[in-house]
mmCIF file of C-alpha atoms in Angstrom:
data_model
loop_
_atom_site.group_PDB
_atom_site.id
_atom_site.type_symbol
_atom_site.label_atom_id
_atom_site.label_comp_id
_atom_site.label_asym_id
_atom_site.label_seq_id
_atom_site.Cartn_x
_atom_site.Cartn_y
_atom_site.Cartn_z
ATOM 1 C CA MET A 10 35.307 35.351 87.936
ATOM 2 C CA SER A 11 36.113 32.025 89.467
ATOM 3 C CA ARG A 12 37.491 31.661 92.921
ATOM 4 C CA ARG A 13 40.742 30.423 91.672
ATOM 5 C CA ALA A 14 41.134 33.358 89.207
ATOM 6 C CA LEU A 15 40.422 35.856 91.922
ATOM 7 C CA THR A 16 42.958 34.105 94.317
ATOM 8 C CA LEU A 17 45.600 34.367 91.606
ATOM 9 C CA LEU A 18 44.788 38.001 91.083
ATOM 10 C CA VAL A 19 45.117 38.782 94.771
ATOM 11 C CA ALA A 20 48.344 36.926 95.119
ATOM 12 C CA SER A 21 49.828 38.610 92.221
ATOM 13 C CA PHE A 22 48.819 41.904 93.595
ATOM 14 C CA LEU A 23 50.368 41.112 96.824
ATOM 15 C CA VAL A 24 53.568 39.762 95.283
ATOM 16 C CA LEU A 25 53.651 43.022 93.169
ATOM 17 C CA SER A 26 53.044 45.169 96.280
ATOM 18 C CA LEU A 27 55.876 43.356 98.230
ATOM 19 C CA GLY A 28 58.126 43.890 95.373
ATOM 20 C CA ILE A 29 57.433 47.608 95.307
ATOM 21 C CA VAL A 30 57.940 47.987 98.969
ATOM 22 C CA GLY A 31 61.095 45.841 98.979
ATOM 23 C CA ALA A 32 62.513 48.144 95.999
ATOM 24 C CA LEU A 33 61.512 51.296 97.971
ATOM 25 C CA MET A 34 62.132 50.414 101.616
ATOM 26 C CA LYS A 35 65.773 51.470 102.537
ATOM 27 C CA VAL A 36 67.356 49.334 105.190
ATOM 28 C CA PRO A 37 70.361 49.976 107.474
ATOM 29 C CA TYR A 38 72.766 47.238 106.063
ATOM 30 C CA VAL A 39 75.797 47.024 103.945
ATOM 31 C CA VAL A 40 76.441 44.449 101.392
ATOM 32 C CA LEU A 41 79.972 43.180 101.098
ATOM 33 C CA SER A 42 81.079 41.441 97.994
ATOM 34 C CA PRO A 43 84.462 40.486 96.341
ATOM 35 C CA GLY A 44 86.304 43.540 95.116
ATOM 36 C CA PRO A 45 88.907 43.930 92.316
ATOM 37 C CA THR A 46 92.362 42.346 92.583
ATOM 38 C CA GLU A 47 95.421 43.933 91.385
ATOM 39 C CA ASN A 48 98.716 42.238 90.662
ATOM 40 C CA THR A 49 101.536 44.289 92.535
ATOM 41 C CA LEU A 50 103.915 43.065 90.133
ATOM 42 C CA GLY A 51 101.863 44.464 87.068
ATOM 43 C CA LEU A 52 100.002 47.516 86.029
ATOM 44 C CA VAL A 53 97.127 49.569 86.999
ATOM 45 C CA GLU A 54 95.759 52.054 84.514
ATOM 46 C CA LYS A 55 98.827 51.394 82.398
ATOM 47 C CA LYS A 56 101.195 52.288 85.251
ATOM 48 C CA PRO A 57 103.219 50.039 87.379
ATOM 49 C CA VAL A 58 101.755 49.314 90.699
ATOM 50 C CA ILE A 59 105.191 49.544 92.318
ATOM 51 C CA THR A 60 107.803 51.834 90.800
ATOM 52 C CA ILE A 61 111.311 52.058 92.381
ATOM 53 C CA THR A 62 113.637 54.871 91.603
ATOM 54 C CA GLY A 63 117.322 55.159 92.560
ATOM 55 C CA ARG A 64 117.907 51.389 93.265
ATOM 56 C CA GLN A 65 118.576 48.428 91.025
ATOM 57 C CA THR A 66 115.559 46.432 90.320
ATOM 58 C CA TYR A 67 115.125 42.971 88.835
ATOM 59 C CA PRO A 68 112.598 41.168 86.505
ATOM 60 C CA THR A 69 109.518 39.640 88.251
ATOM 61 C CA ASN A 70 106.968 36.944 87.088
ATOM 62 C CA GLY A 71 103.891 35.425 88.373
ATOM 63 C CA ALA A 72 101.450 37.372 90.401
ATOM 64 C CA LEU A 73 101.496 39.022 93.940
ATOM 65 C CA SER A 74 97.787 40.200 94.012
ATOM 66 C CA LEU A 75 96.279 42.374 96.630
ATOM 67 C CA VAL A 76 92.544 41.653 97.213
ATOM 68 C CA THR A 77 89.616 44.157 98.079
ATOM 69 C CA VAL A 78 86.010 44.124 99.371
ATOM 70 C CA ALA A 79 83.472 46.012 97.545
ATOM 71 C CA TYR A 80 80.531 47.455 99.391
ATOM 72 C CA GLN A 81 76.880 48.618 98.583
ATOM 73 C CA GLY A 82 75.161 50.857 101.219
ATOM 74 C CA GLY A 83 76.104 53.213 103.837
ATOM 75 C CA PRO A 84 74.385 56.081 105.560
ATOM 76 C CA SER A 85 74.385 58.459 102.528
ATOM 77 C CA SER A 86 73.286 55.642 100.029
ATOM 78 C CA ARG A 87 71.302 52.972 101.778
ATOM 79 C CA ILE A 88 70.440 49.755 100.030
ATOM 80 C CA ASP A 89 66.802 48.574 99.465
ATOM 81 C CA LEU A 90 65.400 45.511 101.097
ATOM 82 C CA LEU A 91 65.524 43.497 97.876
ATOM 83 C CA THR A 92 69.217 43.939 97.534
ATOM 84 C CA ALA A 93 69.672 42.888 101.062
ATOM 85 C CA LEU A 94 67.655 39.761 100.696
ATOM 86 C CA ARG A 95 69.660 38.843 97.433
ATOM 87 C CA GLY A 96 72.888 39.308 99.478
ATOM 88 C CA TRP A 97 71.571 37.106 102.187
ATOM 89 C CA VAL A 98 70.990 34.179 99.877
ATOM 90 C CA ASP A 99 74.402 34.706 97.903
ATOM 91 C CA PRO A 100 77.241 32.595 99.561
ATOM 92 C CA ASP A 101 79.843 34.695 98.060
ATOM 93 C CA VAL A 102 78.674 38.123 99.731
ATOM 94 C CA ALA A 103 77.975 39.151 103.332
ATOM 95 C CA VAL A 104 75.182 41.312 104.701
ATOM 96 C CA VAL A 105 76.142 43.341 107.739
ATOM 97 C CA PRO A 106 74.581 45.966 109.901
ATOM 98 C CA GLU A 107 75.539 49.407 108.818
ATOM 99 C CA GLU A 108 77.270 50.405 112.068
ATOM 100 C CA THR A 109 79.878 47.548 111.573
ATOM 101 C CA ILE A 110 81.328 49.701 108.673
ATOM 102 C CA PHE A 111 80.300 53.212 109.558
ATOM 103 C CA PRO A 112 80.117 53.626 113.281
ATOM 104 C CA ASP A 113 77.642 56.258 114.604
ATOM 105 C CA THR A 114 80.459 58.417 115.660
ATOM 106 C CA ARG A 115 81.753 58.863 112.197
ATOM 107 C CA SER A 116 80.277 59.931 108.956
ATOM 108 C CA GLN A 117 80.549 58.026 105.776
ATOM 109 C CA LYS A 118 82.920 60.548 104.405
ATOM 110 C CA GLU A 119 85.156 60.327 107.549
ATOM 111 C CA VAL A 120 85.367 56.713 107.182
ATOM 112 C CA GLU A 121 86.345 56.832 103.527
ATOM 113 C CA GLU A 122 89.034 59.551 104.336
ATOM 114 C CA GLU A 123 90.461 57.381 107.152
ATOM 115 C CA ASN A 124 90.547 54.473 104.770
ATOM 116 C CA THR A 125 92.757 56.685 102.378
ATOM 117 C CA VAL A 126 95.059 57.666 105.231
ATOM 118 C CA GLU A 127 95.522 53.998 106.280
ATOM 119 C CA MET A 128 96.277 53.018 102.664
ATOM 120 C CA THR A 129 99.000 55.742 102.539
ATOM 121 C CA ASN A 130 100.442 54.508 105.944
ATOM 122 C CA SER A 131 100.365 50.947 104.933
ATOM 123 C CA GLN A 132 102.479 51.766 101.856
ATOM 124 C CA ASP A 133 105.063 53.493 103.956
ATOM 125 C CA PHE A 134 105.003 50.521 106.600
ATOM 126 C CA ALA A 135 105.234 48.155 103.659
ATOM 127 C CA THR A 136 108.455 49.790 102.312
ATOM 128 C CA ALA A 137 109.861 50.111 105.774
ATOM 129 C CA ALA A 138 109.246 46.290 106.379
ATOM 130 C CA ALA A 139 110.763 45.285 103.242
ATOM 131 C CA LEU A 140 113.840 47.266 103.784
ATOM 132 C CA THR A 141 114.018 45.965 107.204
ATOM 133 C CA GLU A 142 113.901 42.463 105.895
ATOM 134 C CA LEU A 143 116.685 43.202 103.333
ATOM 135 C CA LYS A 144 118.735 45.010 106.019
ATOM 136 C CA ILE A 145 118.735 48.359 104.103
ATOM 137 C CA PRO A 146 119.023 51.193 106.556
ATOM 138 C CA TYR A 147 116.424 54.002 106.545
ATOM 139 C CA ARG A 148 115.572 56.827 108.844
ATOM 140 C CA THR A 149 112.410 57.607 110.890
ATOM 141 C CA ALA A 150 111.572 61.365 111.085
ATOM 142 C CA VAL A 151 109.001 62.865 113.565
ATOM 143 C CA SER A 152 107.184 65.934 112.672
ATOM 144 C CA VAL A 153 104.908 68.350 114.420
ATOM 145 C CA VAL A 154 101.419 67.948 113.068
ATOM 146 C CA SER A 155 99.690 70.684 115.206
ATOM 147 C CA THR A 156 99.814 72.474 118.559
ATOM 148 C CA ASP A 157 96.920 73.212 121.071
ATOM 149 C CA ALA A 158 96.066 76.829 121.530
ATOM 150 C CA GLY A 159 96.871 77.689 125.265
ATOM 151 C CA ARG A 160 99.461 75.248 125.549
ATOM 152 C CA PRO A 161 103.349 75.901 125.891
ATOM 153 C CA ALA A 162 104.212 74.534 122.423
ATOM 154 C CA HIS A 163 101.679 76.773 120.554
ATOM 155 C CA GLY A 164 103.739 79.427 118.717
ATOM 156 C CA LYS A 165 106.984 77.858 119.639
ATOM 157 C CA LEU A 166 106.762 74.592 117.624
ATOM 158 C CA LEU A 167 105.354 75.009 114.182
ATOM 159 C CA LYS A 168 103.260 72.604 111.946
ATOM 160 C CA GLY A 169 106.159 70.590 109.827
ATOM 161 C CA ASP A 170 108.934 71.125 112.234
ATOM 162 C CA GLU A 171 110.978 67.901 112.316
ATOM 163 C CA VAL A 172 111.927 67.112 115.914
ATOM 164 C CA THR A 173 115.428 65.445 116.033
ATOM 165 C CA ALA A 174 116.228 65.714 119.679
ATOM 166 C CA VAL A 175 114.802 66.501 123.323
ATOM 167 C CA ASP A 176 117.227 67.850 125.690
ATOM 168 C CA GLY A 177 120.070 66.591 123.514
ATOM 169 C CA ARG A 178 118.809 63.031 123.244
ATOM 170 C CA PRO A 179 118.004 61.712 119.821
ATOM 171 C CA ALA A 180 114.174 61.536 118.916
ATOM 172 C CA ASP A 181 113.699 58.390 117.063
ATOM 173 C CA ASP A 182 109.898 58.006 117.303
ATOM 174 C CA VAL A 183 106.779 59.506 118.553
ATOM 175 C CA GLU A 184 106.781 57.321 121.643
ATOM 176 C CA SER A 185 110.323 58.227 122.601
ATOM 177 C CA ILE A 186 109.514 61.990 122.446
ATOM 178 C CA ALA A 187 106.211 61.628 124.394
ATOM 179 C CA ALA A 188 108.132 59.511 126.968
ATOM 180 C CA ALA A 189 110.847 62.166 127.298
ATOM 181 C CA VAL A 190 108.062 64.856 128.050
ATOM 182 C CA LYS A 191 106.266 62.717 130.624
ATOM 183 C CA ALA A 192 109.535 61.916 132.308
ATOM 184 C CA VAL A 193 110.139 65.275 133.557
ATOM 185 C CA ARG A 194 108.016 67.332 136.293
ATOM 186 C CA PRO A 195 105.373 69.775 135.089
ATOM 187 C CA GLY A 196 106.952 73.021 134.930
ATOM 188 C CA THR A 197 110.325 71.805 133.739
ATOM 189 C CA SER A 198 111.498 73.388 130.407
ATOM 190 C CA LEU A 199 112.689 70.997 127.641
ATOM 191 C CA THR A 200 114.922 72.038 124.585
ATOM 192 C CA PHE A 201 113.569 70.632 121.402
ATOM 193 C CA THR A 202 116.021 70.512 118.667
ATOM 194 C CA VAL A 203 114.083 70.801 115.407
ATOM 195 C CA THR A 204 114.674 71.173 111.611
ATOM 196 C CA ARG A 205 112.656 74.089 110.217
ATOM 197 C CA GLY A 206 112.969 74.362 106.498
ATOM 198 C CA LYS A 207 116.919 74.561 106.026
ATOM 199 C CA GLU A 208 117.395 75.585 109.530
ATOM 200 C CA GLN A 209 118.207 73.715 112.586
ATOM 201 C CA LEU A 210 116.995 75.322 115.726
ATOM 202 C CA LYS A 211 116.788 74.767 119.570
ATOM 203 C CA VAL A 212 113.577 75.671 120.975
ATOM 204 C CA ALA A 213 112.965 75.947 124.960
ATOM 205 C CA VAL A 214 109.329 74.828 125.631
ATOM 206 C CA PRO A 215 108.120 74.561 129.202
ATOM 207 C CA THR A 216 105.878 71.725 130.301
ATOM 208 C CA VAL A 217 102.383 71.788 132.174
ATOM 209 C CA ALA A 218 100.480 69.222 133.934
ATOM 210 C CA GLY A 219 98.126 67.304 131.793
ATOM 211 C CA ALA A 220 94.791 65.471 132.655
ATOM 212 C CA ASP A 221 96.580 62.550 134.247
ATOM 213 C CA GLY A 222 98.903 64.901 136.214
ATOM 214 C CA LYS A 223 101.979 64.060 133.908
ATOM 215 C CA SER A 224 103.845 66.702 131.845
ATOM 216 C CA VAL A 225 102.539 67.747 128.345
ATOM 217 C CA VAL A 226 103.652 70.397 125.907
ATOM 218 C CA GLY A 227 100.456 70.284 123.878
ATOM 219 C CA MET A 228 101.347 69.136 120.473
ATOM 220 C CA ALA A 229 100.421 66.338 118.129
ATOM 221 C CA MET A 230 103.157 64.348 116.117
ATOM 222 C CA GLN A 231 103.422 62.223 113.224
ATOM 223 C CA ALA A 232 106.295 59.595 112.173
ATOM 224 C CA SER A 233 107.350 59.591 108.604
ATOM 225 C CA TYR A 234 110.093 57.548 106.802
ATOM 226 C CA LYS A 235 113.200 58.726 105.025
ATOM 227 C CA PHE A 236 114.276 56.159 102.647
ATOM 228 C CA PRO A 237 117.601 55.945 100.687
ATOM 229 C CA PHE A 238 115.498 55.689 97.364
ATOM 230 C CA GLU A 239 112.111 56.295 96.119
ATOM 231 C CA VAL A 240 109.229 53.637 96.223
ATOM 232 C CA ASP A 241 105.925 54.723 94.591
ATOM 233 C CA ILE A 242 102.818 52.601 94.976
ATOM 234 C CA ASN A 243 99.950 53.212 92.563
ATOM 235 C CA VAL A 244 96.615 51.246 93.370
ATOM 236 C CA GLY A 245 93.962 53.677 92.113
ATOM 237 C CA ASP A 246 90.880 53.754 94.150
ATOM 238 C CA VAL A 247 91.588 51.304 96.969
ATOM 239 C CA GLY A 248 91.753 52.257 100.669
ATOM 240 C CA GLY A 249 92.545 50.747 103.973
ATOM 241 C CA PRO A 250 95.591 48.945 105.437
ATOM 242 C CA SER A 251 95.119 45.396 104.411
ATOM 243 C CA ALA A 252 97.479 45.203 101.374
ATOM 244 C CA GLY A 253 100.498 46.020 103.563
ATOM 245 C CA LEU A 254 101.824 42.283 103.412
ATOM 246 C CA ILE A 255 101.349 42.132 99.546
ATOM 247 C CA PHE A 256 103.076 45.615 99.093
ATOM 248 C CA SER A 257 106.050 44.511 100.947
ATOM 249 C CA LEU A 258 106.390 41.292 98.997
ATOM 250 C CA GLY A 259 106.112 43.113 95.654
ATOM 251 C CA ILE A 260 108.705 45.572 96.674
ATOM 252 C CA LEU A 261 111.029 42.661 97.908
ATOM 253 C CA ASP A 262 110.562 40.800 94.604
ATOM 254 C CA LYS A 263 111.676 43.793 92.630
ATOM 255 C CA LEU A 264 114.664 44.553 94.748
ATOM 256 C CA THR A 265 116.017 40.976 94.664
ATOM 257 C CA PRO A 266 117.211 38.660 91.930
ATOM 258 C CA GLY A 267 115.052 35.745 90.958
ATOM 259 C CA GLU A 268 111.380 35.333 91.178
ATOM 260 C CA LEU A 269 109.690 35.220 94.605
ATOM 261 C CA THR A 270 106.460 33.644 93.039
ATOM 262 C CA GLY A 271 108.066 30.963 91.026
ATOM 263 C CA GLY A 272 105.673 32.050 88.318
ATOM 264 C CA LYS A 273 102.494 31.146 90.470
ATOM 265 C CA LYS A 274 99.551 33.324 90.841
ATOM 266 C CA ILE A 275 99.560 34.213 94.572
ATOM 267 C CA ALA A 276 97.231 36.380 96.331
ATOM 268 C CA GLY A 277 96.893 37.384 100.092
ATOM 269 C CA THR A 278 96.069 40.028 102.566
ATOM 270 C CA GLY A 279 97.220 41.291 105.968
ATOM 271 C CA THR A 280 98.324 44.544 107.469
ATOM 272 C CA ILE A 281 102.060 45.080 108.314
ATOM 273 C CA ASP A 282 104.125 47.118 110.563
ATOM 274 C CA PRO A 283 107.619 48.280 109.948
ATOM 275 C CA SER A 284 109.113 45.403 111.873
ATOM 276 C CA GLY A 285 107.321 42.973 109.422
ATOM 277 C CA ALA A 286 104.797 41.798 111.724
ATOM 278 C CA VAL A 287 101.353 40.726 109.861
ATOM 279 C CA GLY A 288 98.049 41.757 111.313
ATOM 280 C CA PRO A 289 94.466 40.656 110.791
ATOM 281 C CA ILE A 290 92.001 42.055 108.442
ATOM 282 C CA GLY A 291 88.239 42.148 107.719
ATOM 283 C CA GLY A 292 86.182 40.563 104.908
ATOM 284 C CA ILE A 293 88.551 37.580 104.519
ATOM 285 C CA ALA A 294 85.641 35.257 102.955
ATOM 286 C CA GLN A 295 85.049 37.755 100.182
ATOM 287 C CA LYS A 296 88.720 38.375 99.554
ATOM 288 C CA MET A 297 89.395 34.729 99.072
ATOM 289 C CA VAL A 298 86.635 34.567 96.538
ATOM 290 C CA GLY A 299 88.009 37.524 94.599
ATOM 291 C CA ALA A 300 91.407 35.786 94.717
ATOM 292 C CA ARG A 301 90.187 32.418 93.255
ATOM 293 C CA GLN A 302 88.192 34.251 90.634
ATOM 294 C CA ALA A 303 91.259 36.057 89.574
ATOM 295 C CA GLY A 304 93.190 32.644 89.059
ATOM 296 C CA ALA A 305 95.140 32.592 92.171
ATOM 297 C CA THR A 306 96.022 29.229 93.709
ATOM 298 C CA VAL A 307 97.725 30.415 96.852
ATOM 299 C CA PHE A 308 96.449 32.671 99.497
ATOM 300 C CA LEU A 309 98.535 34.309 102.071
ATOM 301 C CA THR A 310 96.461 34.501 105.180
ATOM 302 C CA PRO A 311 97.205 36.409 108.408
ATOM 303 C CA ALA A 312 97.452 33.982 111.180
ATOM 304 C CA ASP A 313 94.590 35.594 113.238
ATOM 305 C CA ASN A 314 92.289 35.084 110.214
ATOM 306 C CA CYS A 315 93.164 31.447 109.653
ATOM 307 C CA ALA A 316 90.390 29.914 111.624
ATOM 308 C CA GLU A 317 87.697 31.817 109.745
ATOM 309 C CA ALA A 318 89.552 31.420 106.421
ATOM 310 C CA VAL A 319 89.389 27.650 106.538
ATOM 311 C CA LYS A 320 85.685 27.539 107.004
ATOM 312 C CA SER A 321 85.113 29.279 103.705
ATOM 313 C CA ALA A 322 87.977 28.851 101.513
ATOM 314 C CA PRO A 323 87.160 28.341 97.898
ATOM 315 C CA LYS A 324 88.033 25.022 96.239
ATOM 316 C CA GLY A 325 91.468 25.209 94.677
ATOM 317 C CA LEU A 326 92.974 27.821 96.964
ATOM 318 C CA ARG A 327 95.837 26.858 99.331
ATOM 319 C CA LEU A 328 96.080 28.708 102.384
ATOM 320 C CA VAL A 329 99.351 29.740 103.664
ATOM 321 C CA LYS A 330 99.565 31.042 107.158
ATOM 322 C CA ALA A 331 101.423 34.448 107.447
ATOM 323 C CA GLU A 332 102.727 35.599 110.800
ATOM 324 C CA THR A 333 105.750 37.856 109.686
ATOM 325 C CA LEU A 334 107.086 39.168 106.480
ATOM 326 C CA HIS A 335 110.353 36.998 107.021
ATOM 327 C CA ASP A 336 108.329 33.859 107.648
ATOM 328 C CA THR A 337 106.287 34.370 104.443
ATOM 329 C CA VAL A 338 109.266 34.980 102.324
ATOM 330 C CA VAL A 339 110.556 31.528 103.717
ATOM 331 C CA ALA A 340 107.140 29.859 102.935
ATOM 332 C CA LEU A 341 107.216 31.280 99.395
ATOM 333 C CA ASP A 342 110.799 30.005 98.804
ATOM 334 C CA ALA A 343 109.579 26.586 99.935
ATOM 335 C CA LEU A 344 106.533 26.512 97.634
ATOM 336 C CA ARG A 345 108.953 27.578 94.829
ATOM 337 C CA THR A 346 111.676 24.950 95.376
ATOM 338 C CA GLY A 347 109.684 22.195 97.015
ATOM 339 C CA LYS A 348 112.172 22.258 99.899
ATOM 340 C CA GLY A 349 111.015 22.828 103.466
ATOM 341 C CA GLY A 350 107.585 22.956 105.131
ATOM 342 C CA VAL A 351 105.056 25.682 104.227
ATOM 343 C CA PRO A 352 102.874 26.879 107.162
ATOM 344 C CA SER A 353 99.190 26.066 106.572
ATOM 345 C CA CYS A 354 96.139 27.510 108.168
ATOM 346 C CA SER A 355 94.693 23.900 108.538
ATOM 347 C CA GLY A 356 97.676 22.932 110.976
#
């Protein structure tokens, strides 16, 4: 065998060996890529994404699309080295350390469950923000989630009790109830007015000193919203809070005459709170790629993500800065009518 043939044989063997090793070697990285987009004005699995019952709705047009990030990898299904290498050379995806998505303190299942809870909360926040923008009143309810064994509330306040007042003062949110408890000296008894089933009860609960020396009763609470009509959001297998802004806009569009989009294909992202404030999200680069691939020409971008978004925005995608729901509605009106300025991520 000639030296050249031997060299080729050895090189081929080394390449094959490296390929086998790369295919078998698992690495603690996660590949992030553009995920599916869903038009909140359209259908998912033949069902409307947003269904409103008990209130007049109006026809819509165009698209207000939520965007997602798909991932490969995780502690229970690690990717191989070759998959990671392909990701590193693909400009449309990102390869990040596993702990970025799945912290050591939580399992993959716990992270996925948390994403599901965040998606549910984002839908409530989106509805609340839309109704706040439209000046439609709604009520906040605070319910007992659990009580701590050995603490005064245990056995007195029950899971599901709706707390409506503390010592006669209306309980509007979790923070006001917690503040009312901390405001008294440890040992003071407080009267909680609760709705339990169809009954309204007054329950006396003594306080004790917590770890910081301030009063506690030993209960966990959760806020929920009582809306004057039903808003149902169907997005299939999507988690996380980042679709809040788009949900709010979709609800607004259905509840108001005219077309918020002006017939354009608009996509966007951003968390939202009940006041309408828009917050930042992760995976902005992959979400913009997914939006453009779906035909969007306008991308609503949280203000805190603008600097990053400008660096990697796909050609043909106009970035509109979103700070609040109200400002975003004004910007969409300006885009549709051509009147007024449109806030841009580029200044």
